[in-house]
PDB file of C-alpha atoms in Angstrom:
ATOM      1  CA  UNK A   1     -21.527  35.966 -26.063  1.00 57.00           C
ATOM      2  CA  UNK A   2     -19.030  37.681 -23.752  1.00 65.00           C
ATOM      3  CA  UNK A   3     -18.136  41.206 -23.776  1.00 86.00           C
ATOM      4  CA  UNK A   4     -15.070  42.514 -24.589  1.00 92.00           C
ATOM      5  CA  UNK A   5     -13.023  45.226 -24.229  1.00 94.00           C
ATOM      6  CA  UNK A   6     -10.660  46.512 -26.631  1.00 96.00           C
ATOM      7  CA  UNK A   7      -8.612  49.854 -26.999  1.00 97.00           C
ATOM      8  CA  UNK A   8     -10.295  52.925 -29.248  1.00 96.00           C
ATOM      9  CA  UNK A   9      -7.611  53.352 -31.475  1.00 97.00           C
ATOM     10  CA  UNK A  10      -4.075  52.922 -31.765  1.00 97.00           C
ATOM     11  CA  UNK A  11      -1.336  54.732 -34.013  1.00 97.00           C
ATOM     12  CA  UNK A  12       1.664  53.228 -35.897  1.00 97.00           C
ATOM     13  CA  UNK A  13       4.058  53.762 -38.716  1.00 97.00           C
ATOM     14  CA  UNK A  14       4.819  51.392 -41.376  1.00 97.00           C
ATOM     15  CA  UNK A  15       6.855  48.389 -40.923  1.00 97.00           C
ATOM     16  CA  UNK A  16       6.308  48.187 -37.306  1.00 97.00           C
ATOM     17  CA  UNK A  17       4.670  45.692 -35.465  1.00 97.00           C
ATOM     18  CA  UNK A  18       1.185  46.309 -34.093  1.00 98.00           C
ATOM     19  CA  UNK A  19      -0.344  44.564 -31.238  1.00 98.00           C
ATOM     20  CA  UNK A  20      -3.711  44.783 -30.183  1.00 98.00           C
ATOM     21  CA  UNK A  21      -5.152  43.835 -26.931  1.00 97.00           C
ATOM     22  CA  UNK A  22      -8.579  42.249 -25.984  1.00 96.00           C
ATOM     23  CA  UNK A  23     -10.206  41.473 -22.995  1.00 96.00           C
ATOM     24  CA  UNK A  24     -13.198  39.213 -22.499  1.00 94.00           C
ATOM     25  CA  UNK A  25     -13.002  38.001 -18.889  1.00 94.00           C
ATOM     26  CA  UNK A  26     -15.956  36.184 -18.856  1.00 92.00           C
ATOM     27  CA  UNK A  27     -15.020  33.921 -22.116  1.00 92.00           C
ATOM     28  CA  UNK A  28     -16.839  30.298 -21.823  1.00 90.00           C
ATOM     29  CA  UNK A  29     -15.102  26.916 -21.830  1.00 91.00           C
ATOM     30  CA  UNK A  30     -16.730  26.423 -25.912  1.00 88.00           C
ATOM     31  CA  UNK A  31     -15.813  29.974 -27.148  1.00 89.00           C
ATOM     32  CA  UNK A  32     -13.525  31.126 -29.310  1.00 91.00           C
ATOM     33  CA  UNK A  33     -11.596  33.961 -30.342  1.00 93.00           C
ATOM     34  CA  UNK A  34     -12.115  35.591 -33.692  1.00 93.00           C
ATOM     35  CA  UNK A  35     -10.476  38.924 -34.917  1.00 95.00           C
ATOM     36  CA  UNK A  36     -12.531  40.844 -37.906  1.00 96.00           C
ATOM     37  CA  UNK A  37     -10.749  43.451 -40.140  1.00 97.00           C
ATOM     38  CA  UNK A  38     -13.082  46.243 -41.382  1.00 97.00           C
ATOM     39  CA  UNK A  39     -12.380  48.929 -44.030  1.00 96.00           C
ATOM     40  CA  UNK A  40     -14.301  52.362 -44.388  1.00 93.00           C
ATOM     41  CA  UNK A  41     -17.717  51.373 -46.699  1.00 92.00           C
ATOM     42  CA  UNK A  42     -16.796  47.677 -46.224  1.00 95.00           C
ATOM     43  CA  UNK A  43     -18.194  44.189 -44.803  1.00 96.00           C
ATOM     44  CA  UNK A  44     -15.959  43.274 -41.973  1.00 95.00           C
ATOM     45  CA  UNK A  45     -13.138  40.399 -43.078  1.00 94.00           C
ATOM     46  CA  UNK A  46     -11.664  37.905 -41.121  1.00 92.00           C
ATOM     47  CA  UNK A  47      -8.211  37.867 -40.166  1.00 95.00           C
ATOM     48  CA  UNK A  48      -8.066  34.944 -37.865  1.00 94.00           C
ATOM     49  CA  UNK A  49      -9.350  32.833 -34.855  1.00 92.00           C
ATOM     50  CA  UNK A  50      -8.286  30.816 -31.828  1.00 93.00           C
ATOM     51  CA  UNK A  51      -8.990  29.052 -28.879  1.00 93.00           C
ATOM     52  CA  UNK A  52      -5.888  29.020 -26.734  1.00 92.00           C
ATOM     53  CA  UNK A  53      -2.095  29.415 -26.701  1.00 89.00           C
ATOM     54  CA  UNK A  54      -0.967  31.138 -30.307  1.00 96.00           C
ATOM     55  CA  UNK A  55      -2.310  30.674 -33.944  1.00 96.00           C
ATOM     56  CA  UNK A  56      -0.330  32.430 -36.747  1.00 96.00           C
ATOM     57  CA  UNK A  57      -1.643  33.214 -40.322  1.00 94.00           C
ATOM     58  CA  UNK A  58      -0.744  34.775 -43.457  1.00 94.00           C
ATOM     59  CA  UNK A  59      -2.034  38.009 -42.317  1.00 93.00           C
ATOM     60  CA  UNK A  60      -1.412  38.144 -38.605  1.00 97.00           C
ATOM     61  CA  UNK A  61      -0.714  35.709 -35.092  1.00 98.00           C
ATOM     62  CA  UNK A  62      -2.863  35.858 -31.916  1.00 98.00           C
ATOM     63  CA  UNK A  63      -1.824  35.142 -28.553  1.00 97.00           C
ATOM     64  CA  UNK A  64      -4.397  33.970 -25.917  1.00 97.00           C
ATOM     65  CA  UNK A  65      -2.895  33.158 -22.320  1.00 96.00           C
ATOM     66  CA  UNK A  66      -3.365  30.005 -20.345  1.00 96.00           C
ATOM     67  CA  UNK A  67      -6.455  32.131 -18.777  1.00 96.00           C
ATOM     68  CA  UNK A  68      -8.092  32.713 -22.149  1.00 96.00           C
ATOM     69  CA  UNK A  69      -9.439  35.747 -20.526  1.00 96.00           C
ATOM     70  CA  UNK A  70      -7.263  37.866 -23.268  1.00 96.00           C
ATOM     71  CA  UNK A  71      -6.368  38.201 -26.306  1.00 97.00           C
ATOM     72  CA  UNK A  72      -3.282  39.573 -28.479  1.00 98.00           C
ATOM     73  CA  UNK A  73      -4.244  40.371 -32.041  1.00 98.00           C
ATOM     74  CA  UNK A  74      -0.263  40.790 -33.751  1.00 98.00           C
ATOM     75  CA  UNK A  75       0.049  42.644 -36.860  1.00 97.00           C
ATOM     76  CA  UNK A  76       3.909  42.507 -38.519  1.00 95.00           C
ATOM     77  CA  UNK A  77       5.335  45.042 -39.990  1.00 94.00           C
ATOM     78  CA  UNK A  78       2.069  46.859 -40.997  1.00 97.00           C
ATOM     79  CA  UNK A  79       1.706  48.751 -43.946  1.00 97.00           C
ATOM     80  CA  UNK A  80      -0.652  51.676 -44.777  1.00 97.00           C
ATOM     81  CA  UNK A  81      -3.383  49.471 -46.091  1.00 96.00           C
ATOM     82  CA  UNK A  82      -3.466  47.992 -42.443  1.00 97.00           C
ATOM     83  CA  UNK A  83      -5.494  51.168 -41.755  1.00 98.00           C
ATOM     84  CA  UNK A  84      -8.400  49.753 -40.648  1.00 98.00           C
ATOM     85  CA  UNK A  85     -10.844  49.196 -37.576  1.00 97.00           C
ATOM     86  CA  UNK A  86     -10.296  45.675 -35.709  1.00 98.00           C
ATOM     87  CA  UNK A  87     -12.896  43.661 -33.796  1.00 96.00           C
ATOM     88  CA  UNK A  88     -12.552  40.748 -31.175  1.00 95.00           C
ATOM     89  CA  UNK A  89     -15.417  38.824 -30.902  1.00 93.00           C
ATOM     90  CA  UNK A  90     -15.814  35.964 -28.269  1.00 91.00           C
ATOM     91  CA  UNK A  91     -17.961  33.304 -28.759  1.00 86.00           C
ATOM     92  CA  UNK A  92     -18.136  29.387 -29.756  1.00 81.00           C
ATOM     93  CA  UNK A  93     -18.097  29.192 -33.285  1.00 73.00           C
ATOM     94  CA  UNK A  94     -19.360  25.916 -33.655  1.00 72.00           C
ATOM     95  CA  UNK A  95     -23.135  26.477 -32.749  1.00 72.00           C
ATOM     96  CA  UNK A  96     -25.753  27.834 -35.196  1.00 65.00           C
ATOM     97  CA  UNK A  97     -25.676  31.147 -32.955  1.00 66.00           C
ATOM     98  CA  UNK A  98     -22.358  32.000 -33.473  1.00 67.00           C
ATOM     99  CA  UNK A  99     -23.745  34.173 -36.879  1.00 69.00           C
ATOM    100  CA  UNK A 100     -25.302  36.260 -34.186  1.00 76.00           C
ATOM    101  CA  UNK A 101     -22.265  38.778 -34.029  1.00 81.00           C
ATOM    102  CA  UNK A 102     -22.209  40.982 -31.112  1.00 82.00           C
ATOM    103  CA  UNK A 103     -19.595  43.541 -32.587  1.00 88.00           C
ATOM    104  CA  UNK A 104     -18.107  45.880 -30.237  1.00 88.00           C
ATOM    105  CA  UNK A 105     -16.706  49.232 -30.251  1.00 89.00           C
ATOM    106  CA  UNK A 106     -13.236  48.247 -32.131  1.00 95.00           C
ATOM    107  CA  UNK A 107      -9.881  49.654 -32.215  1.00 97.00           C
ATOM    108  CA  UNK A 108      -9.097  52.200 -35.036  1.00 97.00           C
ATOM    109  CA  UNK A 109      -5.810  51.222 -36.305  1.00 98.00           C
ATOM    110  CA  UNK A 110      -4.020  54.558 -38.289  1.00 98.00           C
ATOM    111  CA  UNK A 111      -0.678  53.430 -39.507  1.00 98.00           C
ATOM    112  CA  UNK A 112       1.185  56.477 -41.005  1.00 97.00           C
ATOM    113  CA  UNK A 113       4.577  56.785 -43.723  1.00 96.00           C
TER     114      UNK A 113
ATOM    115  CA  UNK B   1     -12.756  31.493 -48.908  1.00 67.00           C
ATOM    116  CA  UNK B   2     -16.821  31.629 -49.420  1.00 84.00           C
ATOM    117  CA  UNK B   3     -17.791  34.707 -51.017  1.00 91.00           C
ATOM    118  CA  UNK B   4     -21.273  36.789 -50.329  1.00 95.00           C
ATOM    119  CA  UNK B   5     -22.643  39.591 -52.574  1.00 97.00           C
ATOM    120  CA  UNK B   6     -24.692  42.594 -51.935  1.00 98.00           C
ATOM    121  CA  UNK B   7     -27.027  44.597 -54.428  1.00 98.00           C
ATOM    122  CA  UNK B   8     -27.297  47.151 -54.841  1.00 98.00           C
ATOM    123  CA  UNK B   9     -23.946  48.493 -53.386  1.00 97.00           C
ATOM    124  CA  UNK B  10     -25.321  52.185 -52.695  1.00 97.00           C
ATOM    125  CA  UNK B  11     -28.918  53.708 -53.260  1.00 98.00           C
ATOM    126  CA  UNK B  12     -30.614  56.739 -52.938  1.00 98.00           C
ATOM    127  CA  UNK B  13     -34.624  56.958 -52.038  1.00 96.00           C
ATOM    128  CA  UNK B  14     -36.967  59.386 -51.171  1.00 97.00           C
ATOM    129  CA  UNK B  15     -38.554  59.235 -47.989  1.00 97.00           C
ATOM    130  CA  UNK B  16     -41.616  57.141 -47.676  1.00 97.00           C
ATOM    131  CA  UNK B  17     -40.496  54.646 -50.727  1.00 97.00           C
ATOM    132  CA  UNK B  18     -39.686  51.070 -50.001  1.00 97.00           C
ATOM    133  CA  UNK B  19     -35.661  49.844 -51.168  1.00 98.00           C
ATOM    134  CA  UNK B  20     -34.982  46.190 -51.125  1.00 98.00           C
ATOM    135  CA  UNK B  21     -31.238  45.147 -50.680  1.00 98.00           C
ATOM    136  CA  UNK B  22     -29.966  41.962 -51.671  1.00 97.00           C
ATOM    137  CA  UNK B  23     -27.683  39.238 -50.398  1.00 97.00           C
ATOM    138  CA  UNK B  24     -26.194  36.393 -52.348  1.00 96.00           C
ATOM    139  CA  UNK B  25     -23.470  33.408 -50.917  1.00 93.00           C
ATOM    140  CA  UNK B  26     -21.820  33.131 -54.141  1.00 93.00           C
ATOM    141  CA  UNK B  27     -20.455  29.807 -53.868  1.00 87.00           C
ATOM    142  CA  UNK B  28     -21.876  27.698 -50.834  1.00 88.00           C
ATOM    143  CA  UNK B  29     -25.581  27.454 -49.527  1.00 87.00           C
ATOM    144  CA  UNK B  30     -26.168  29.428 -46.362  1.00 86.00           C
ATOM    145  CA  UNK B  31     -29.641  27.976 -44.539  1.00 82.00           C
ATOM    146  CA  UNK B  32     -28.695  31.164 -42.469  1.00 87.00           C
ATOM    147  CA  UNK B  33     -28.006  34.868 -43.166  1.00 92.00           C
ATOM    148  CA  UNK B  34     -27.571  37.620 -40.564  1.00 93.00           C
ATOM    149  CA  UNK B  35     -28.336  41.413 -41.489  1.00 96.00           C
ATOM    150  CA  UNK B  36     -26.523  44.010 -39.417  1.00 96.00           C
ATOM    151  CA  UNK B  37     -26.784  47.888 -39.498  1.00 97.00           C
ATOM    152  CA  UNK B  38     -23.965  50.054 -39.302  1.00 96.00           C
ATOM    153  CA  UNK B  39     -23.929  54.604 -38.516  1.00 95.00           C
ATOM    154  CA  UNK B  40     -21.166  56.481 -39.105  1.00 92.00           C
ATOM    155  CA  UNK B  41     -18.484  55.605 -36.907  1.00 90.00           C
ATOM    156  CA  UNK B  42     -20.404  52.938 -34.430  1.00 93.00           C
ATOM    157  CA  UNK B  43     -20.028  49.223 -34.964  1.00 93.00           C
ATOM    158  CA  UNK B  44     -21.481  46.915 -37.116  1.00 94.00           C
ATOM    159  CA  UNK B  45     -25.220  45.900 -34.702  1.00 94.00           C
ATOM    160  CA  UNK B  46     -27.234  42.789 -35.768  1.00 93.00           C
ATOM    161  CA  UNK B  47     -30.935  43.646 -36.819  1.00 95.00           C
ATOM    162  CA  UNK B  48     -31.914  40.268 -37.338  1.00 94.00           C
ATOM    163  CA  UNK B  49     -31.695  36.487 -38.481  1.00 91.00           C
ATOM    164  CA  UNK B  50     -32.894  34.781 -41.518  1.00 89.00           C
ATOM    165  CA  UNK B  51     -33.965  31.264 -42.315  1.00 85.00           C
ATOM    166  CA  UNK B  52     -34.798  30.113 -45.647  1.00 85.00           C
ATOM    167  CA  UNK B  53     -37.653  28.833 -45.495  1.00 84.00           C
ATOM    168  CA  UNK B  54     -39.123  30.392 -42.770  1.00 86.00           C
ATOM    169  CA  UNK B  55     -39.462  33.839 -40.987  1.00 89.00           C
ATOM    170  CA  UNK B  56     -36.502  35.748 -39.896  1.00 92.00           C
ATOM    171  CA  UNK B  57     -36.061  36.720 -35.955  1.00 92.00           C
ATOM    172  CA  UNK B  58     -35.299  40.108 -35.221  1.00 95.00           C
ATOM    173  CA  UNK B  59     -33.159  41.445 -32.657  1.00 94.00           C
ATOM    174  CA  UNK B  60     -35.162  43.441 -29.629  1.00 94.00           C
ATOM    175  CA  UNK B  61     -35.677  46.835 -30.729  1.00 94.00           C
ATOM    176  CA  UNK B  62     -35.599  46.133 -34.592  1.00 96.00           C
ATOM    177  CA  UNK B  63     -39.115  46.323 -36.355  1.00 95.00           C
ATOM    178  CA  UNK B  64     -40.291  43.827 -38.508  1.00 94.00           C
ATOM    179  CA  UNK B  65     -42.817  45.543 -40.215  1.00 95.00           C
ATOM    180  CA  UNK B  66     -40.208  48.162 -41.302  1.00 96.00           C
ATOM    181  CA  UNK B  67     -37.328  45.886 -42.181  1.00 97.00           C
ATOM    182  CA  UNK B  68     -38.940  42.785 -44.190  1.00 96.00           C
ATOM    183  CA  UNK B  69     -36.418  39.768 -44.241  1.00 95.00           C
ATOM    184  CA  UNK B  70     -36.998  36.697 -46.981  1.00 92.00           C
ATOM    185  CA  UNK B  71     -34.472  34.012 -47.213  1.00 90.00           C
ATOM    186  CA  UNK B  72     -36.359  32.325 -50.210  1.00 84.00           C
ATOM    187  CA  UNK B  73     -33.573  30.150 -52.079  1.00 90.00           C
ATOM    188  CA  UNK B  74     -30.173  28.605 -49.970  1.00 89.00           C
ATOM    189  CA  UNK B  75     -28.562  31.375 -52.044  1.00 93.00           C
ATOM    190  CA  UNK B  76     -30.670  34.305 -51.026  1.00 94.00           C
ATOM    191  CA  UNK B  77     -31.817  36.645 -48.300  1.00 95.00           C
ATOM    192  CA  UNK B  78     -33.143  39.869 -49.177  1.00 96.00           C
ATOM    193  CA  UNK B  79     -34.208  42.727 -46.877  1.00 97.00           C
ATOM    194  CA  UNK B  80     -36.517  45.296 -47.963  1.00 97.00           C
ATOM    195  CA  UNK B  81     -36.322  49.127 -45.737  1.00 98.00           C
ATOM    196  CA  UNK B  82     -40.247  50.001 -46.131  1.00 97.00           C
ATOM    197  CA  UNK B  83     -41.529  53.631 -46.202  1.00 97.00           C
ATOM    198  CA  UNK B  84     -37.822  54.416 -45.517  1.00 97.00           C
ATOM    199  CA  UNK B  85     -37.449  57.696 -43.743  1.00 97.00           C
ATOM    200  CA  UNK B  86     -33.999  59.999 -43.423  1.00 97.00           C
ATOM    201  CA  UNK B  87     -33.350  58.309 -40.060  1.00 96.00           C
ATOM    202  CA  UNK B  88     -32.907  54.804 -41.855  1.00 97.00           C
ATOM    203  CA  UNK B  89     -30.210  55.963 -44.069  1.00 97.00           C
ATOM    204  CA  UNK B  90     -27.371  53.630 -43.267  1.00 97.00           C
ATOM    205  CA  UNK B  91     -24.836  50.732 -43.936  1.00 98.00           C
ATOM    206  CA  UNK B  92     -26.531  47.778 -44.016  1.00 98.00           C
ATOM    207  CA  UNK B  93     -24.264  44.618 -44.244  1.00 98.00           C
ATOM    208  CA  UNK B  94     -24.790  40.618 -44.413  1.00 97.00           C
ATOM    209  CA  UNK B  95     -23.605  37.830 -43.393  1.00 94.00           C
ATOM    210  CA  UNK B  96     -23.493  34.051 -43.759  1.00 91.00           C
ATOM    211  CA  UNK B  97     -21.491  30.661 -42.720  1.00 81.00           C
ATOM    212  CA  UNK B  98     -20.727  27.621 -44.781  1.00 75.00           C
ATOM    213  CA  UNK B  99     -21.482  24.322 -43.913  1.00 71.00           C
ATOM    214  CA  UNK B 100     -20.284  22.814 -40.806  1.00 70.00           C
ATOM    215  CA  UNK B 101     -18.824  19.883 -42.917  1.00 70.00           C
ATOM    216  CA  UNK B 102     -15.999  22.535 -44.435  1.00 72.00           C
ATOM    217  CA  UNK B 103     -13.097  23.581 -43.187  1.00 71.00           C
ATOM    218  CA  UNK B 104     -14.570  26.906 -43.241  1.00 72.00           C
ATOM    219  CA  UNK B 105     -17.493  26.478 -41.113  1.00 69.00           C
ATOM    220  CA  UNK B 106     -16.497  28.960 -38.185  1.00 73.00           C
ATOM    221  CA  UNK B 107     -16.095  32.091 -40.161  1.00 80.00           C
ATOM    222  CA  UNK B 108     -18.602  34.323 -41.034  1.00 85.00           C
ATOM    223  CA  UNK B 109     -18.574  35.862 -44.583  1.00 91.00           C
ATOM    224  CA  UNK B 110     -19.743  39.671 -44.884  1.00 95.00           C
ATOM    225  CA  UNK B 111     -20.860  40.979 -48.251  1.00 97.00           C
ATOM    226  CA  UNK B 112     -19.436  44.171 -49.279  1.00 97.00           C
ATOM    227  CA  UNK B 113     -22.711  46.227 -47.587  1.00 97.00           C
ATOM    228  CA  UNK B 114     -24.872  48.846 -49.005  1.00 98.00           C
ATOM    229  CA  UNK B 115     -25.148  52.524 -48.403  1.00 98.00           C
ATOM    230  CA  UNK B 116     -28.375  53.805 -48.207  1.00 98.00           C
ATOM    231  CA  UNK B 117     -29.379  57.143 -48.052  1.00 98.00           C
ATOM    232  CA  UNK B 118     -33.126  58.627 -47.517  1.00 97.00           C
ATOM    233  CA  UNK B 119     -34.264  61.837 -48.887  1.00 97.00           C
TER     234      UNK B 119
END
């Protein structure tokens, strides 16, 4: 799986627009790009995943670059319930390994009134 | 989406008792299930793999004499913490897929975890 890099943490106040980057320079031509959502005393949830140029959700869009060796997680308009600690996680999602999460450090998201 | 249980959500043992945790995929089979360990403030790490049907790999470092994995049913995976000591108290979280023939077959579903604390 390739590493990535994200930010620690990043702050925000409701009803702005959060973006959140990740880099994994060493993605392979098969992986993809999958954001997790975790709350405190929770299982991680997924928010959304891509492979190249944008995918938009319910919940959020992410931008990946030509290069695919980033990633923009994009959070509208967050709320306080967006509190939360994100994870990018590279890797091809169609192979039997892909369970085999290699969860990095995250970014701590505070959003605040 | 596919949902995945954990039981029990939080228990307390004394140190040197065995606790067995639970994970159930709700509504789907799952030949696989992954457990991961989370501390305080670190990230979620994977401990180990398990098959139903057969034994689970660990990840390097985990002990599988300490942390027994059995996947016995499609719907099952349970992981039992033997002569659990103060240093294994913990978040300990699964996981599981779908089948690749749905639509969901590239996410991985997370059960809610369970807190365990040694005495």
């Amino acid at each position: 799986l390739a590493k990535t890099t994200q930010p620690i943490s990043m702050d925000s106040y409701e009803g702005q627009e959060v973006n959140i980057t990740c880099s994994h320079n060493n993605i392979a031509t098969n992986d993809y790009i999958t954001w997790y959502q975790q709350f405190p005393s929770q299982g991680p949830r997924f928010i959304i995943q891509g492979y190249k140029t944008k995918v938009t959700n319910e919940v959020a869009s992410l931008f990946i670059p030509a290069d695919r060796k980033s990633s923009t997680l994009s959070l509208p308009r967050v709320s306080l319930s967006d509190t939360a600690v994100y994870y990018c996680l590279v890797g091809d999602a169609t192979t039997d390994s892909w369970g085999k999460l290699q969860f990095g450090a995250g970014t701590q998201v505070v959003v605040t009134p | 989406g596919a949902v995945v249980s954990q039981h029990p959500s939080r228990v307390i043992c004394k140190s040197g008792t065995s606790v067995k945790i639970e994970c159930r995929s709700l509504d789907f089979q799952a030949t696989t299930m992954f457990w991961y360990r989370q501390f305080p403030k670190k990230s979620l790490m994977l401990m180990a793999t398990s098959n139903e049907g057969s034994k689970a790999t660990y990840e390097q470092g985990v002990e599988k004499d300490k942390f027994l994995i059995n996947h016995a049913s499609l719907t099952l995976s349970t992981l039992t913490v033997t002569s659990a000591h103060p240093e294994d108290s913990s978040f300990y979280i699964c996981s599981a897929r779908d089948g690749p023939w749905t639509t969901s077959y590239n996410e991985q579903f997370f059960g809610p975890g369970t807190r365990l604390t040694v005495l």
